[in-house]
mmCIF file of C-alpha atoms and ligand atoms in Angstrom:
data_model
loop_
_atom_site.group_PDB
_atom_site.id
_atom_site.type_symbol
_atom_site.label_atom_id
_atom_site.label_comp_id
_atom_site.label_asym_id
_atom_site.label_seq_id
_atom_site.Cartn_x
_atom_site.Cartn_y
_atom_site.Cartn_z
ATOM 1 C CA UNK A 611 3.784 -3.270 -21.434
ATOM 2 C CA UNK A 612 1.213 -2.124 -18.730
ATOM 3 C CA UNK A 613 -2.114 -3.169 -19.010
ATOM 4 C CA UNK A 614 -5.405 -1.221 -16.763
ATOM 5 C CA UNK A 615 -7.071 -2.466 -14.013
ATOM 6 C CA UNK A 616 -9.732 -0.796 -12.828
ATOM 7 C CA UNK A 617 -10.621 -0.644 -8.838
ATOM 8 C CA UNK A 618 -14.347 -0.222 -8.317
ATOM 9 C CA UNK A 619 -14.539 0.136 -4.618
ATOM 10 C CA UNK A 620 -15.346 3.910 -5.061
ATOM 11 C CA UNK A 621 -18.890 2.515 -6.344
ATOM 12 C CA UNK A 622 -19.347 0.597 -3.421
ATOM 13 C CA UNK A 623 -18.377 3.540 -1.682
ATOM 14 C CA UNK A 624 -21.225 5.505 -3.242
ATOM 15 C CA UNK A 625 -23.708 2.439 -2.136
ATOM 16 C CA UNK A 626 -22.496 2.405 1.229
ATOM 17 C CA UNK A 627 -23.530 6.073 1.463
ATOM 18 C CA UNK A 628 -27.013 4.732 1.560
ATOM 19 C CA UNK A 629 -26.817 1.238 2.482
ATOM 20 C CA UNK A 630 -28.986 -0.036 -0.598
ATOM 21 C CA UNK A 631 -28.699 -1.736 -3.422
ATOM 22 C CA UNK A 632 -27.192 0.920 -5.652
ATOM 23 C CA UNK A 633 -25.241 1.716 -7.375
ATOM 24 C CA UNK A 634 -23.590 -1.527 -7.661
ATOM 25 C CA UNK A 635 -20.154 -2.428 -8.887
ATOM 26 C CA UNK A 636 -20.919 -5.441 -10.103
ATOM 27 C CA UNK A 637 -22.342 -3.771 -12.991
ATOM 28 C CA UNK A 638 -19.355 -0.663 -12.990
ATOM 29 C CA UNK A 639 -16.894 -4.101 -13.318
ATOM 30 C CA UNK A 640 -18.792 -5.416 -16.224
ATOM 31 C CA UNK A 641 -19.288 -2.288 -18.251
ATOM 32 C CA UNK A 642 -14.987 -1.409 -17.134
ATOM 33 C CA UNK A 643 -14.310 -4.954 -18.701
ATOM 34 C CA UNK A 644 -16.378 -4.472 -21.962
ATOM 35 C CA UNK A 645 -14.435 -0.847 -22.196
ATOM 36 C CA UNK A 646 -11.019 -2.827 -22.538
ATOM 37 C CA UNK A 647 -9.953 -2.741 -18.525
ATOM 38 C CA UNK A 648 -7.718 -5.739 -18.376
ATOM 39 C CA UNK A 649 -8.734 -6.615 -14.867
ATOM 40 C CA UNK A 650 -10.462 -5.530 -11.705
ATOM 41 C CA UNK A 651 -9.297 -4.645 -8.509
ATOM 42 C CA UNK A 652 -11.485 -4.549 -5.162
ATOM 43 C CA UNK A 653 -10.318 -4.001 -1.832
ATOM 44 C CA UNK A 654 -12.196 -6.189 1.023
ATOM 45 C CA UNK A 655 -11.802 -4.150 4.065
ATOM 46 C CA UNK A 656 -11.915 -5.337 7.696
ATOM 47 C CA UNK A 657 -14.365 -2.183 8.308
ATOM 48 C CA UNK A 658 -16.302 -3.376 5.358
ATOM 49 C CA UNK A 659 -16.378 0.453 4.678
ATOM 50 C CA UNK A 660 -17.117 -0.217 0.891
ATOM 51 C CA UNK A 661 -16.391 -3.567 -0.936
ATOM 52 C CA UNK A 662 -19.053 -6.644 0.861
ATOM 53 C CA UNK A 663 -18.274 -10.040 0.940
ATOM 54 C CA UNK A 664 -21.276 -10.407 -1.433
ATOM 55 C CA UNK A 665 -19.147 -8.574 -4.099
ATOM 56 C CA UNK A 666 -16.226 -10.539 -3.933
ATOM 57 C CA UNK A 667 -18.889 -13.708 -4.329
ATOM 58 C CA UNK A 668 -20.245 -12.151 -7.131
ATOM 59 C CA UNK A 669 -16.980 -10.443 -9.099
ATOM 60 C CA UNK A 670 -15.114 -14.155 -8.983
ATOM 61 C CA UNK A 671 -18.745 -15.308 -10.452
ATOM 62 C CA UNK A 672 -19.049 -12.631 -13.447
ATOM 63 C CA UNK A 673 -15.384 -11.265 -13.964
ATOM 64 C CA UNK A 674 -13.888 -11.962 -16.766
ATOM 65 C CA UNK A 675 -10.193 -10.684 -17.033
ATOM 66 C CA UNK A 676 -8.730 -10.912 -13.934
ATOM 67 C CA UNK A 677 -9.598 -10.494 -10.451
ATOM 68 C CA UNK A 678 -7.508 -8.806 -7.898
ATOM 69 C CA UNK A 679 -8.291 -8.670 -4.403
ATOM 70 C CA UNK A 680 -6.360 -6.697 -2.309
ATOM 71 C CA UNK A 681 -6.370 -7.173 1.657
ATOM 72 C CA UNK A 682 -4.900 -7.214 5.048
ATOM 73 C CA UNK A 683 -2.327 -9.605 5.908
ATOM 74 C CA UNK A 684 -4.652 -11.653 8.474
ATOM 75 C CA UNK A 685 -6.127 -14.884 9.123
ATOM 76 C CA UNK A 686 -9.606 -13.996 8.360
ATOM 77 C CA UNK A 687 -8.671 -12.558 5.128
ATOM 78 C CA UNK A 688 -7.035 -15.383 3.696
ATOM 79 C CA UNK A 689 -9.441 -17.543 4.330
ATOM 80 C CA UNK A 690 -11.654 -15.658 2.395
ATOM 81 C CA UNK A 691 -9.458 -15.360 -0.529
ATOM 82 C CA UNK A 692 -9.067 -19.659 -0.193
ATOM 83 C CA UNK A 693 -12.884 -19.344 -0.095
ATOM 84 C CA UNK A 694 -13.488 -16.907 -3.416
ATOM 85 C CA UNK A 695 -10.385 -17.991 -5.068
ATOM 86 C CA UNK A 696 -9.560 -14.526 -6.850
ATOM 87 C CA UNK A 697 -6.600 -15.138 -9.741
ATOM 88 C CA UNK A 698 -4.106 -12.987 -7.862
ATOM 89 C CA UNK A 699 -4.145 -11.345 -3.946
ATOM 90 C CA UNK A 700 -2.632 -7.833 -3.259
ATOM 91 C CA UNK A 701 -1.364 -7.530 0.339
ATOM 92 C CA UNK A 702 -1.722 -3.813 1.490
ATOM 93 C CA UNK A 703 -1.390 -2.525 5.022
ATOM 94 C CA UNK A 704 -4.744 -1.002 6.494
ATOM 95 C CA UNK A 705 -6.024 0.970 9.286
ATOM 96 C CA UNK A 706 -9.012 2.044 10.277
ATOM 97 C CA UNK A 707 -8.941 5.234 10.749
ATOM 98 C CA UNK A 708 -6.983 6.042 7.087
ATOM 99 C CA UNK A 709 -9.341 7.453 4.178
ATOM 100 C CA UNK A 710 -7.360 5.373 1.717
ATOM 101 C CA UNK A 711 -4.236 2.471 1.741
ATOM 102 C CA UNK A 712 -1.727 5.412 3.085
ATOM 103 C CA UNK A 713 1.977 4.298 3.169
ATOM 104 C CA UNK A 714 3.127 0.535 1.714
ATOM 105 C CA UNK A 715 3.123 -2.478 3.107
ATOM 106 C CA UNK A 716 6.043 -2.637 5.896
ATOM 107 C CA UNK A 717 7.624 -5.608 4.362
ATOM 108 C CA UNK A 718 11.284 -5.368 5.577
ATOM 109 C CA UNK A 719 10.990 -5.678 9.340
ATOM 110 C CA UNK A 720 7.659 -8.644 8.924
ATOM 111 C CA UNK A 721 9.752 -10.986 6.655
ATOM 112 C CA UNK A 722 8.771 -14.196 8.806
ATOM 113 C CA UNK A 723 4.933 -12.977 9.251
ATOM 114 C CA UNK A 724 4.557 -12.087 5.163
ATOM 115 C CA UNK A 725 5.874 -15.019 4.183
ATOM 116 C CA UNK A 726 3.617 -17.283 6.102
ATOM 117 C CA UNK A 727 0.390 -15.652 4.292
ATOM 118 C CA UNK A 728 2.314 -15.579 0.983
ATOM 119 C CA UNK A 729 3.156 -19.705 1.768
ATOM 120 C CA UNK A 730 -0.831 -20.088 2.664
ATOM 121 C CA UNK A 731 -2.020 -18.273 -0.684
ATOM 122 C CA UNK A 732 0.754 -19.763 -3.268
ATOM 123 C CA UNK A 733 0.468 -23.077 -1.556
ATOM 124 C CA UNK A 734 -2.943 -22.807 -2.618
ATOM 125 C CA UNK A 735 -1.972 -22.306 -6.195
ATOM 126 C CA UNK A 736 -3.146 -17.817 -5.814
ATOM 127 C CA UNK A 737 -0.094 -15.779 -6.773
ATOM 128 C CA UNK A 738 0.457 -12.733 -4.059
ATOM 129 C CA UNK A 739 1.835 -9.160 -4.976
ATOM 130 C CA UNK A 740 3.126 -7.253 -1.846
ATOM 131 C CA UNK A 741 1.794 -3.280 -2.675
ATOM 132 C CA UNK A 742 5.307 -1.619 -1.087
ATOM 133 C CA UNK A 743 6.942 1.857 -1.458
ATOM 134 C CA UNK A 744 9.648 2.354 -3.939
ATOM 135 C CA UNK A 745 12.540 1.505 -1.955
ATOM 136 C CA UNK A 746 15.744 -0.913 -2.008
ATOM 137 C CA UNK A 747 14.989 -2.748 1.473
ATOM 138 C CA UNK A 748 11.229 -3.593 0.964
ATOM 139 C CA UNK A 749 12.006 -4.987 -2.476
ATOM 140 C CA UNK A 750 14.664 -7.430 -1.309
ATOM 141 C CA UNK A 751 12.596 -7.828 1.512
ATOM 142 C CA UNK A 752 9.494 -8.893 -1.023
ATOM 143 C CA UNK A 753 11.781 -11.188 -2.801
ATOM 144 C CA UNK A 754 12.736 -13.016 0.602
ATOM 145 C CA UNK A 755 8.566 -13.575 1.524
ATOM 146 C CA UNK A 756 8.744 -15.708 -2.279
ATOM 147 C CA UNK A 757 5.664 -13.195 -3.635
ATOM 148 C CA UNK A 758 5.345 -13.494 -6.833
ATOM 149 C CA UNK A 759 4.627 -9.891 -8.052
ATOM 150 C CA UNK A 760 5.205 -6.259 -6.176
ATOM 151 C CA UNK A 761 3.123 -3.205 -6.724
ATOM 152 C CA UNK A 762 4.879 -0.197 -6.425
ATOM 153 C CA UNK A 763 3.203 2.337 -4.676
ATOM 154 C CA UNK A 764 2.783 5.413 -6.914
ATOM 155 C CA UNK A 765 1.773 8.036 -4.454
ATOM 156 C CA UNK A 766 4.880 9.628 -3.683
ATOM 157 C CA UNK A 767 5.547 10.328 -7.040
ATOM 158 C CA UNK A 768 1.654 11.453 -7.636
ATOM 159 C CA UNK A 769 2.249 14.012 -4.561
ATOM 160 C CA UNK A 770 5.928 15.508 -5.152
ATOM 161 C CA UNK A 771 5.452 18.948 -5.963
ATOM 162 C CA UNK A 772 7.710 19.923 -8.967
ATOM 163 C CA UNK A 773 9.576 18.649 -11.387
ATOM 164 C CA UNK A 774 12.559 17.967 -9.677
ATOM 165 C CA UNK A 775 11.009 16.086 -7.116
ATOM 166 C CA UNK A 776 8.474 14.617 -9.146
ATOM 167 C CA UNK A 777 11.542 13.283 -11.954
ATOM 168 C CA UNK A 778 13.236 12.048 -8.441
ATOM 169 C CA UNK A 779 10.141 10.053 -7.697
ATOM 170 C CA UNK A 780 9.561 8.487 -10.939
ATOM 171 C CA UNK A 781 13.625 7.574 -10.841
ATOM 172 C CA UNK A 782 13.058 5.517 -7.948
ATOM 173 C CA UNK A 783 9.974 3.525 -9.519
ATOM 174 C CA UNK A 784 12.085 2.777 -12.479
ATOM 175 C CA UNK A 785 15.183 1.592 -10.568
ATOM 176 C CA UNK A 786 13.049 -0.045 -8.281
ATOM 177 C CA UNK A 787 11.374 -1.829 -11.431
ATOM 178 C CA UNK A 788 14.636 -2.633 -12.862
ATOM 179 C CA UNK A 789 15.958 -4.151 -9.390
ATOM 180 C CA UNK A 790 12.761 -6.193 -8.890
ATOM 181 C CA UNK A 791 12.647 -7.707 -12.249
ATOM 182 C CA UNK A 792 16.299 -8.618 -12.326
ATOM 183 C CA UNK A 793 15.248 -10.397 -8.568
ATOM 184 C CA UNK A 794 12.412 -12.436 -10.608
ATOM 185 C CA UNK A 795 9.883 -10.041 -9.198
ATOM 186 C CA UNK A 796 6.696 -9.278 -11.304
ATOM 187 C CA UNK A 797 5.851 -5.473 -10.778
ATOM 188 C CA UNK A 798 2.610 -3.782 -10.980
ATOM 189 C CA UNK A 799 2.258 -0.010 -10.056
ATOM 190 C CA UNK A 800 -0.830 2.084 -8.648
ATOM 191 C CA UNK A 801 -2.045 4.447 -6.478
ATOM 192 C CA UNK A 802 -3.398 8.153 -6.925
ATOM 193 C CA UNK A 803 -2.620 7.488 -10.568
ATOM 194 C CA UNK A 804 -4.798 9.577 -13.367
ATOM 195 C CA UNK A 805 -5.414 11.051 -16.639
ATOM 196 C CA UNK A 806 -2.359 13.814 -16.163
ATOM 197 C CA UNK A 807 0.429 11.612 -14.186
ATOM 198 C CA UNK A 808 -0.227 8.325 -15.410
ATOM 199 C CA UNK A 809 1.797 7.986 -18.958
ATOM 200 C CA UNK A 810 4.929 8.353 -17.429
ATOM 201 C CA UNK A 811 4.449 5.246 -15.104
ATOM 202 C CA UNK A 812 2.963 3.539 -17.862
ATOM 203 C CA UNK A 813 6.025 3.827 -19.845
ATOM 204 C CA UNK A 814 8.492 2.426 -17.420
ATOM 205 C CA UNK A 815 9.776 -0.535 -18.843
ATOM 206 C CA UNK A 816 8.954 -3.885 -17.019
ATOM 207 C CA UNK A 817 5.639 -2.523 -15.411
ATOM 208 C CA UNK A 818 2.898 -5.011 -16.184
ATOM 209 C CA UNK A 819 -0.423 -3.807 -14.618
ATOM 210 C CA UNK A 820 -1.822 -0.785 -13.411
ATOM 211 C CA UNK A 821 -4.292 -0.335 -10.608
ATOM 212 C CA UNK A 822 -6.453 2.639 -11.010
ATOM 213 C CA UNK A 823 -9.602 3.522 -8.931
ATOM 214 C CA UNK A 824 -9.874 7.488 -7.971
ATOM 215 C CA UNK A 825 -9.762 9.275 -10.501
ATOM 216 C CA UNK A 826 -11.797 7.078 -12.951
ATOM 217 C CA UNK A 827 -14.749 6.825 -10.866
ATOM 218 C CA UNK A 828 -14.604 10.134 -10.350
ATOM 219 C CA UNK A 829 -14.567 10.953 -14.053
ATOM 220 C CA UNK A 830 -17.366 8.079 -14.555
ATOM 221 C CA UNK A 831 -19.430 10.367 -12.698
ATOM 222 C CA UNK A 832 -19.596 13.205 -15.845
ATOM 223 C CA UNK A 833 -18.874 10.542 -18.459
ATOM 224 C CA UNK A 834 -20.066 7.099 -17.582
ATOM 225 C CA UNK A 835 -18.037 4.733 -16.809
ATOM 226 C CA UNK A 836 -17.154 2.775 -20.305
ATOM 227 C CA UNK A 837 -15.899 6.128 -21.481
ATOM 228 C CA UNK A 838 -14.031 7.153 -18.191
ATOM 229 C CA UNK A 839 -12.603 3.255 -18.526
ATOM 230 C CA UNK A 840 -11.917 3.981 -22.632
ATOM 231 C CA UNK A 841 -10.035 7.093 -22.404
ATOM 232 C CA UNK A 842 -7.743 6.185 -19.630
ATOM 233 C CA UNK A 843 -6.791 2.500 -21.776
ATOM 234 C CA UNK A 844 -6.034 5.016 -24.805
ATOM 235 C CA UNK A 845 -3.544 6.827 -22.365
ATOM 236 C CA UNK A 846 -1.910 3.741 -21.803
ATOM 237 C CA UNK A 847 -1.232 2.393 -24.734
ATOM 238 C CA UNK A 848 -0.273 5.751 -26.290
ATOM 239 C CA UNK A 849 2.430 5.200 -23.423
ATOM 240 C CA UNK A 850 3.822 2.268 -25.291
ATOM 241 C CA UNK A 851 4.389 4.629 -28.059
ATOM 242 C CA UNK A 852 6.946 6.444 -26.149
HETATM 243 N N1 PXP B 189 -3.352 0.052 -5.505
HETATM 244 C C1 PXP B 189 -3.617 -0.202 -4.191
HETATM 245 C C2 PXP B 189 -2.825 -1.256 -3.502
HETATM 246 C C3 PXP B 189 -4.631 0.497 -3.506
HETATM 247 O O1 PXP B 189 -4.867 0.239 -2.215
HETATM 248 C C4 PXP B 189 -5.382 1.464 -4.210
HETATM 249 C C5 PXP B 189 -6.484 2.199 -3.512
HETATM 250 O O2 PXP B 189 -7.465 1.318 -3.119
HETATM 251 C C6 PXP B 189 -5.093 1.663 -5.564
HETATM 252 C C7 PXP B 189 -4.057 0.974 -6.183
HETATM 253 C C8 PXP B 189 -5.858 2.636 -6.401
HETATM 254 O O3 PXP B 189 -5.642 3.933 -5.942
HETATM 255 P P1 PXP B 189 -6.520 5.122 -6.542
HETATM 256 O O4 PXP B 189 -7.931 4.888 -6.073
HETATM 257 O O5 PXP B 189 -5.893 6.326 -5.924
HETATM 258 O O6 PXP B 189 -6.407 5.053 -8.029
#
């Protein structure tokens, strides 16, 4: 049953604003993990708009649970992941002009090209999730690359207006769950996820992790952080009641 990890780049966002030294997410990813987060999530971007290469350094140093970096397919980017060595890579598209990772990663026309950085990472013993959109090509397509895990990405489902649309979009996670499990795929879900939409994604069966960053930092900012962290791990587990 899923499991919370919590992305703290919204931290380092709030840092960046001022280009000091605070507020710093070391310290956010300590106090998630002591609040029952299963794992933390940053996201190393090639505009270096929030997450630094010091807090990679630092989070494989003092993390505890698990550490999930999630990057751009590129050269420079793995080798920092050979470098910092987290315990598992996300691959998620990126440009620079987006406010956040928009669409998933284009998997099913770059089969060749994903696999090589999948081969570099798993040859070097770091399992590789492919973050991809809910759909039958790009999770055959994952398969094909040899990732170990998929996230699916939850946004469409966190946007349809509705609940016809919204029941449509949580269909396709679950099939897609279903269909990447019975592949050998691992599947981890995120994205726009928070304390109103998230149960239902925690209940599909086969999900393992969740990747939440939004809407907890934004809570964190009324709340603190351990509580922000608390509530939404209650949520989840009250999932596994369903
Ligand atoms: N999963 C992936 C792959 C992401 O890129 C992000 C955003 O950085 C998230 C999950 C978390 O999304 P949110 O901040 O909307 O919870």
């Amino acid at each position: 049953m899923a499991v919370l990890c919590v992305n703290v780049d919204h931290v380092a966002t709030l840092r960046e604003a001022r280009k000091i030294a605070e507020p710093d997410p070391i310290t956010a990813a300590l106090i998630a993990e002591l609040a029952g987060a299963e794992g933390i999530t940053i996201h190393l971007r090639e505009d270096r708009r929030h997450i630094q290469e010091r807090d990679l350094r630092l989070m494989r140093e003092t993390v505890k649970t698990k550490l999930n970096l999630e990057m751009a397919a590129t050269d420079e980017m793995v080798a920092f992941a050979q470098k910092y060595r987290p315990d598992m890579v996300t691959l998620v598209p990126e440009k620079r002009e987006e406010v956040t990772t928009e669409g998933g990663l284009e998997v099913a026309g770059r089969v060749d090209a994903i696999r090589r950085v999948v081969d570099a990472l798993q040859g070097d013993r770091i399992p590789v999730s492919l973050f991809i959109d809910p759909e039958p090509d790009q999770v055959e397509a994952a398969r094909k690359t040899g990732a170990s895990f998929i996230e699916l990405h939850t946004g469409r489902y966190v946007g349809a207006k509705g609940d016809e649309a919204r029941q449509r979009e949580l269909e396709a996670l679950v099939v897609q769950t279903r269909k990447a499990r019975s592949m050998g795929l691992r599947v981890n879900a995120g994205h726009g996820l928070n304390y109103k939409n998230v149960v239902a994604v925690a209940a599909i069966e086969g999900v393992e992790e969740l990747n939440i960053g939004h809407s907890i930092i934004s809570y964190s900012v009324f709340v603190g952080i351990e509580r922000a962290v608390r509530e939404m791990v209650d949520l989840i587990a009250e999932a596994r009641r369903i």
